Short mmCIF file of C-alpha atoms in Angstrom, two decimals:
data_model
loop_
_atom_site.label_atom_id
_atom_site.label_comp_id
_atom_site.label_asym_id
_atom_site.label_seq_id
_atom_site.Cartn_x
_atom_site.Cartn_y
_atom_site.Cartn_z
CA MET A 1 -2.44 15.69 30.08
CA SER A 2 -3.33 13.04 27.27
CA TYR A 3 -1.75 9.65 27.13
CA LEU A 4 -2.07 6.58 25.26
CA HIS A 5 -1.87 3.79 27.85
CA VAL A 6 -1.01 0.53 26.12
CA PHE A 7 0.65 -3.06 26.46
CA PRO A 8 3.06 -3.50 23.68
CA VAL A 9 2.68 -6.82 23.27
CA SER A 10 -1.07 -6.61 22.27
CA ALA A 11 -2.29 -6.49 18.69
CA ASN A 12 -5.31 -4.27 20.33
CA ALA A 13 -2.97 -1.44 21.17
CA VAL A 14 -0.91 -1.56 17.97
CA GLY A 15 -3.16 0.29 15.81
CA PRO A 16 -3.90 3.22 18.18
CA MET A 17 0.04 3.15 18.81
CA ALA A 18 0.74 3.12 14.90
CA PHE A 19 -2.04 6.02 14.71
CA VAL A 20 -0.89 8.40 16.87
CA ALA A 21 2.61 7.68 15.75
CA HIS A 22 1.97 7.96 11.73
CA CYS A 23 0.31 11.27 12.47
CA GLU A 24 2.64 12.44 14.82
CA LEU A 25 0.20 13.31 17.42
CA LYS A 26 0.41 14.24 20.98
CA TYR A 27 0.11 11.58 23.15
CA GLU A 28 2.38 10.21 25.90
CA THR A 29 2.63 6.38 25.74
CA LYS A 30 2.49 4.91 29.09
CA ILE A 31 3.16 1.33 29.38
CA VAL A 32 0.60 -1.05 31.72
CA ASP A 33 2.07 -4.02 32.26
CA LEU A 34 -0.54 -6.55 31.94
CA MET A 35 1.73 -9.11 33.28
CA LYS A 36 1.68 -7.14 36.93
CA GLY A 37 -1.74 -6.36 37.11
CA GLU A 38 -1.01 -2.78 36.35
CA HIS A 39 -4.26 -2.54 34.65
CA LYS A 40 -6.31 -3.26 37.92
CA SER A 41 -4.87 -0.68 40.16
CA GLU A 42 -7.21 1.35 41.69
CA ASP A 43 -6.23 4.72 39.85
CA PHE A 44 -6.56 2.55 36.31
CA LEU A 45 -10.21 1.19 37.22
CA LYS A 46 -11.01 5.00 37.76
CA LEU A 47 -9.81 5.70 34.41
CA ASN A 48 -11.26 2.59 32.28
CA PRO A 49 -13.39 0.11 34.99
CA TYR A 50 -13.08 -2.73 32.31
CA HIS A 51 -9.47 -2.64 32.66
CA THR A 52 -8.72 -3.10 28.99
CA ILE A 53 -5.58 -2.24 26.83
CA PRO A 54 -5.75 0.37 25.17
CA THR A 55 -7.12 3.20 26.78
CA LEU A 56 -7.10 6.65 25.82
CA SER A 57 -6.92 9.54 28.82
CA VAL A 58 -7.27 13.31 28.06
CA ASP A 59 -7.42 15.62 31.27
CA GLY A 60 -8.91 12.62 33.09
CA TRP A 61 -11.28 11.81 30.76
CA GLY A 62 -11.13 7.97 29.80
CA LEU A 63 -11.85 6.28 26.60
CA TRP A 64 -11.58 2.72 25.76
CA GLU A 65 -11.94 0.18 22.77
CA SER A 66 -9.28 0.31 20.44
CA ASN A 67 -11.47 0.94 17.07
CA SER A 68 -13.64 4.21 19.61
CA ILE A 69 -9.87 5.50 20.17
CA LEU A 70 -9.08 4.97 16.12
CA ARG A 71 -12.39 7.13 15.71
CA TYR A 72 -11.74 10.01 18.45
CA LEU A 73 -8.39 10.52 17.05
CA ALA A 74 -9.17 11.08 13.85
CA VAL A 75 -12.27 12.94 14.63
CA GLU A 76 -10.46 15.42 17.33
CA HIS A 77 -7.57 16.16 15.21
CA LYS A 78 -9.27 16.45 12.07
CA LEU A 79 -7.96 14.02 10.02
CA GLU A 80 -10.56 13.36 7.50
CA LYS A 81 -7.79 11.85 4.95
CA TYR A 82 -8.13 8.44 7.69
CA TYR A 83 -11.93 8.87 8.56
CA PRO A 84 -13.95 10.47 5.68
CA THR A 85 -16.80 13.47 6.65
CA ASP A 86 -18.81 12.13 3.66
CA ALA A 87 -21.16 9.23 4.68
CA LYS A 88 -21.18 6.50 2.21
CA ALA A 89 -17.40 6.81 2.80
CA ARG A 90 -17.23 6.83 6.41
CA ALA A 91 -19.89 3.96 6.86
CA LYS A 92 -17.69 1.84 4.75
CA VAL A 93 -14.48 2.36 7.24
CA ASP A 94 -16.73 1.94 10.02
CA GLN A 95 -17.88 -1.28 8.11
CA VAL A 96 -14.53 -2.54 7.99
CA LEU A 97 -13.85 -1.87 11.95
CA ASP A 98 -16.69 -3.23 13.01
CA TYR A 99 -15.97 -6.28 10.68
CA ARG A 100 -12.69 -6.33 12.57
CA GLN A 101 -14.23 -6.73 15.88
CA THR A 102 -17.31 -9.02 15.18
CA SER A 103 -15.98 -11.60 12.73
CA LEU A 104 -12.10 -11.18 11.99
CA TYR A 105 -10.96 -11.08 15.23
CA ALA A 106 -13.44 -12.74 17.32
CA LYS A 107 -11.97 -15.88 15.03
CA ALA A 108 -8.42 -14.91 16.03
CA ILE A 109 -9.36 -15.43 19.45
CA LYS A 110 -10.72 -18.99 18.82
CA SER A 111 -7.89 -20.07 17.15
CA CYS A 112 -5.13 -18.13 17.98
CA TYR A 113 -5.04 -17.38 21.66
CA SER A 114 -4.40 -20.85 22.59
CA HIS A 115 -0.84 -20.55 20.27
CA LEU A 116 -0.11 -17.24 21.98
CA GLY A 117 -0.35 -18.84 25.27
CA PHE A 118 -3.64 -16.60 26.41
CA THR A 119 -5.83 -19.84 26.74
CA ALA A 120 -5.47 -23.43 27.25
CA LYS A 121 -3.79 -25.58 24.80
CA LEU A 122 -6.78 -26.84 21.75
CA SER A 123 -7.11 -30.54 21.23
CA GLU A 124 -5.80 -31.62 17.91
CA GLU A 125 -9.30 -31.78 16.42
CA ASP A 126 -10.24 -28.27 17.95
CA ASP A 127 -7.26 -27.03 16.70
CA LYS A 128 -7.86 -27.84 12.43
CA LYS A 129 -11.26 -27.13 12.84
CA LEU A 130 -10.82 -23.58 13.72
CA ARG A 131 -7.67 -23.06 11.60
CA GLY A 132 -10.03 -23.94 8.59
CA GLU A 133 -12.51 -21.24 9.96
CA MET A 134 -9.54 -19.00 9.94
CA GLU A 135 -8.36 -19.63 6.73
CA ALA A 136 -11.83 -19.71 5.00
CA GLU A 137 -12.44 -15.94 7.00
CA LEU A 138 -9.43 -14.45 5.47
CA ASP A 139 -10.33 -16.22 1.96
CA MET A 140 -13.23 -14.19 2.63
CA PHE A 141 -11.89 -10.81 3.70
CA ALA A 142 -9.59 -11.06 0.53
CA LYS A 143 -12.67 -11.66 -1.94
CA VAL A 144 -14.95 -8.74 -0.28
CA TYR A 145 -12.54 -6.08 1.06
CA LEU A 146 -9.50 -6.20 -0.55
CA SER A 147 -10.82 -6.33 -4.88
CA ASP A 148 -11.36 -3.08 -5.54
CA GLY A 149 -8.30 -1.26 -4.08
CA ARG A 150 -5.09 -1.10 -2.48
CA PHE A 151 -6.63 -0.73 0.65
CA ALA A 152 -9.51 -2.30 2.72
CA ALA A 153 -13.06 -1.53 1.00
CA GLY A 154 -11.67 -0.50 -2.12
CA PHE A 155 -9.98 2.93 -0.84
CA ALA A 156 -7.07 4.44 -2.88
CA GLU A 157 -5.37 5.37 0.48
CA PRO A 158 -4.97 3.94 3.80
CA THR A 159 -7.81 4.77 6.72
CA ILE A 160 -8.03 4.04 10.20
CA ALA A 161 -9.64 0.53 9.45
CA ASP A 162 -6.23 -0.59 7.72
CA PHE A 163 -4.42 0.13 11.25
CA SER A 164 -6.99 -1.86 13.22
CA ILE A 165 -7.16 -4.49 10.40
CA ASN A 166 -3.20 -4.50 10.07
CA SER A 167 -3.35 -4.94 14.23
CA ALA A 168 -5.50 -8.22 13.99
CA LEU A 169 -3.09 -9.69 11.37
CA CYS A 170 -0.14 -9.32 13.82
CA PHE A 171 -1.92 -12.17 16.05
CA ILE A 172 -3.33 -14.05 12.96
CA ARG A 173 0.24 -14.76 11.86
CA VAL A 174 1.18 -17.11 14.83
CA LEU A 175 -0.70 -19.94 13.26
CA ALA A 176 2.34 -21.80 11.72
CA GLY A 177 1.30 -23.06 8.22
CA LEU A 178 -1.35 -20.84 8.07
CA LYS A 179 -2.50 -19.83 4.32
CA MET A 180 -2.66 -16.55 4.14
CA PRO A 181 -4.18 -15.45 0.82
CA LYS A 182 -1.59 -13.20 -1.66
CA ALA A 183 -4.12 -10.27 -1.68
CA ILE A 184 -3.69 -9.99 2.23
CA ASP A 185 0.30 -10.70 2.10
CA GLU A 186 0.61 -7.78 -0.46
CA TYR A 187 -2.25 -5.45 1.57
CA THR A 188 -0.30 -5.57 4.52
CA GLU A 189 3.22 -4.70 2.42
CA ALA A 190 1.32 -2.10 0.67
CA PHE A 191 -0.11 -0.64 4.07
CA ILE A 192 3.41 -0.54 5.98
CA LYS A 193 4.95 1.38 2.47
CA ALA A 194 2.30 3.76 3.34
CA CYS A 195 2.45 3.72 7.09
CA PRO A 196 6.54 2.72 7.81
CA LYS A 197 5.79 3.62 11.81
CA PHE A 198 3.39 0.91 12.35
CA GLU A 199 6.23 -1.92 12.13
CA LYS A 200 8.32 0.21 14.98
CA ALA A 201 4.65 0.41 16.90
CA ALA A 202 4.04 -3.38 16.32
CA GLU A 203 7.68 -4.47 17.17
CA ALA A 204 7.06 -5.80 20.40
CA CYS A 205 3.86 -7.76 19.13
CA THR A 206 5.33 -9.12 16.22
CA GLY A 207 8.68 -10.52 18.03
CA TYR A 208 6.17 -11.81 20.83
CA VAL A 209 4.35 -13.66 17.98
CA LYS A 210 7.54 -14.93 16.05
CA THR A 211 8.74 -16.57 19.27
CA MET A 212 5.51 -18.49 19.91
CA HIS A 213 4.77 -18.96 16.03
CA ASP A 214 8.24 -21.06 16.32
CA LYS A 215 7.27 -23.14 19.13
CA GLN A 216 5.02 -24.88 17.02
CA LEU A 217 7.66 -25.42 14.13
CA PRO A 218 9.26 -29.28 14.57
CA LYS A 219 12.12 -29.04 16.27
CA LYS A 220 15.59 -29.34 14.49
CA GLU A 221 17.71 -32.66 14.74
CA GLU A 222 21.00 -31.75 16.36
#
């Protein structure tokens, strides 16, 4: 049996969930409730000792790290359209996937996690500094990765990198008043048009993000 173990609020789970849905792959979704500690159960730890979400399991074989899961799914199911076999094209997809983890999402953890309720509240000074760094990173992403085509790294059609990037953007949008480059909004719009099942896969995540985003807005006078 093949399962995709997820906590739907997690942005890291959104990419693989959306890719499975979009490509109509036969993996049963299993919800792992992090709030109840289900990711630290004996059975789950046997599958993934790092108890992270998402995790893929195939007949008891476990794979974690969202981008590794995306790569595996594309290769296992021969979905070259989303993960090219040409060495240079694949290297560019890998570059975007690595950038997502080491740069974009790394900054999202620092600037967004407190607003998502995952870490302690930031001081006003730190919040302002980290927001500035996040906005600078988004500007750089738009300039470098969205200048040559509709999708990341100049591809004319979506790749697995776009599933990964757009899942990260779900969390980043928690920042109220964030100056999101127009190019990124247009990119996400084009991606959702090409991969409409992404919205359903991201529904729990984006709903939670909106709730936490709105908490930062000034209260309306009654």
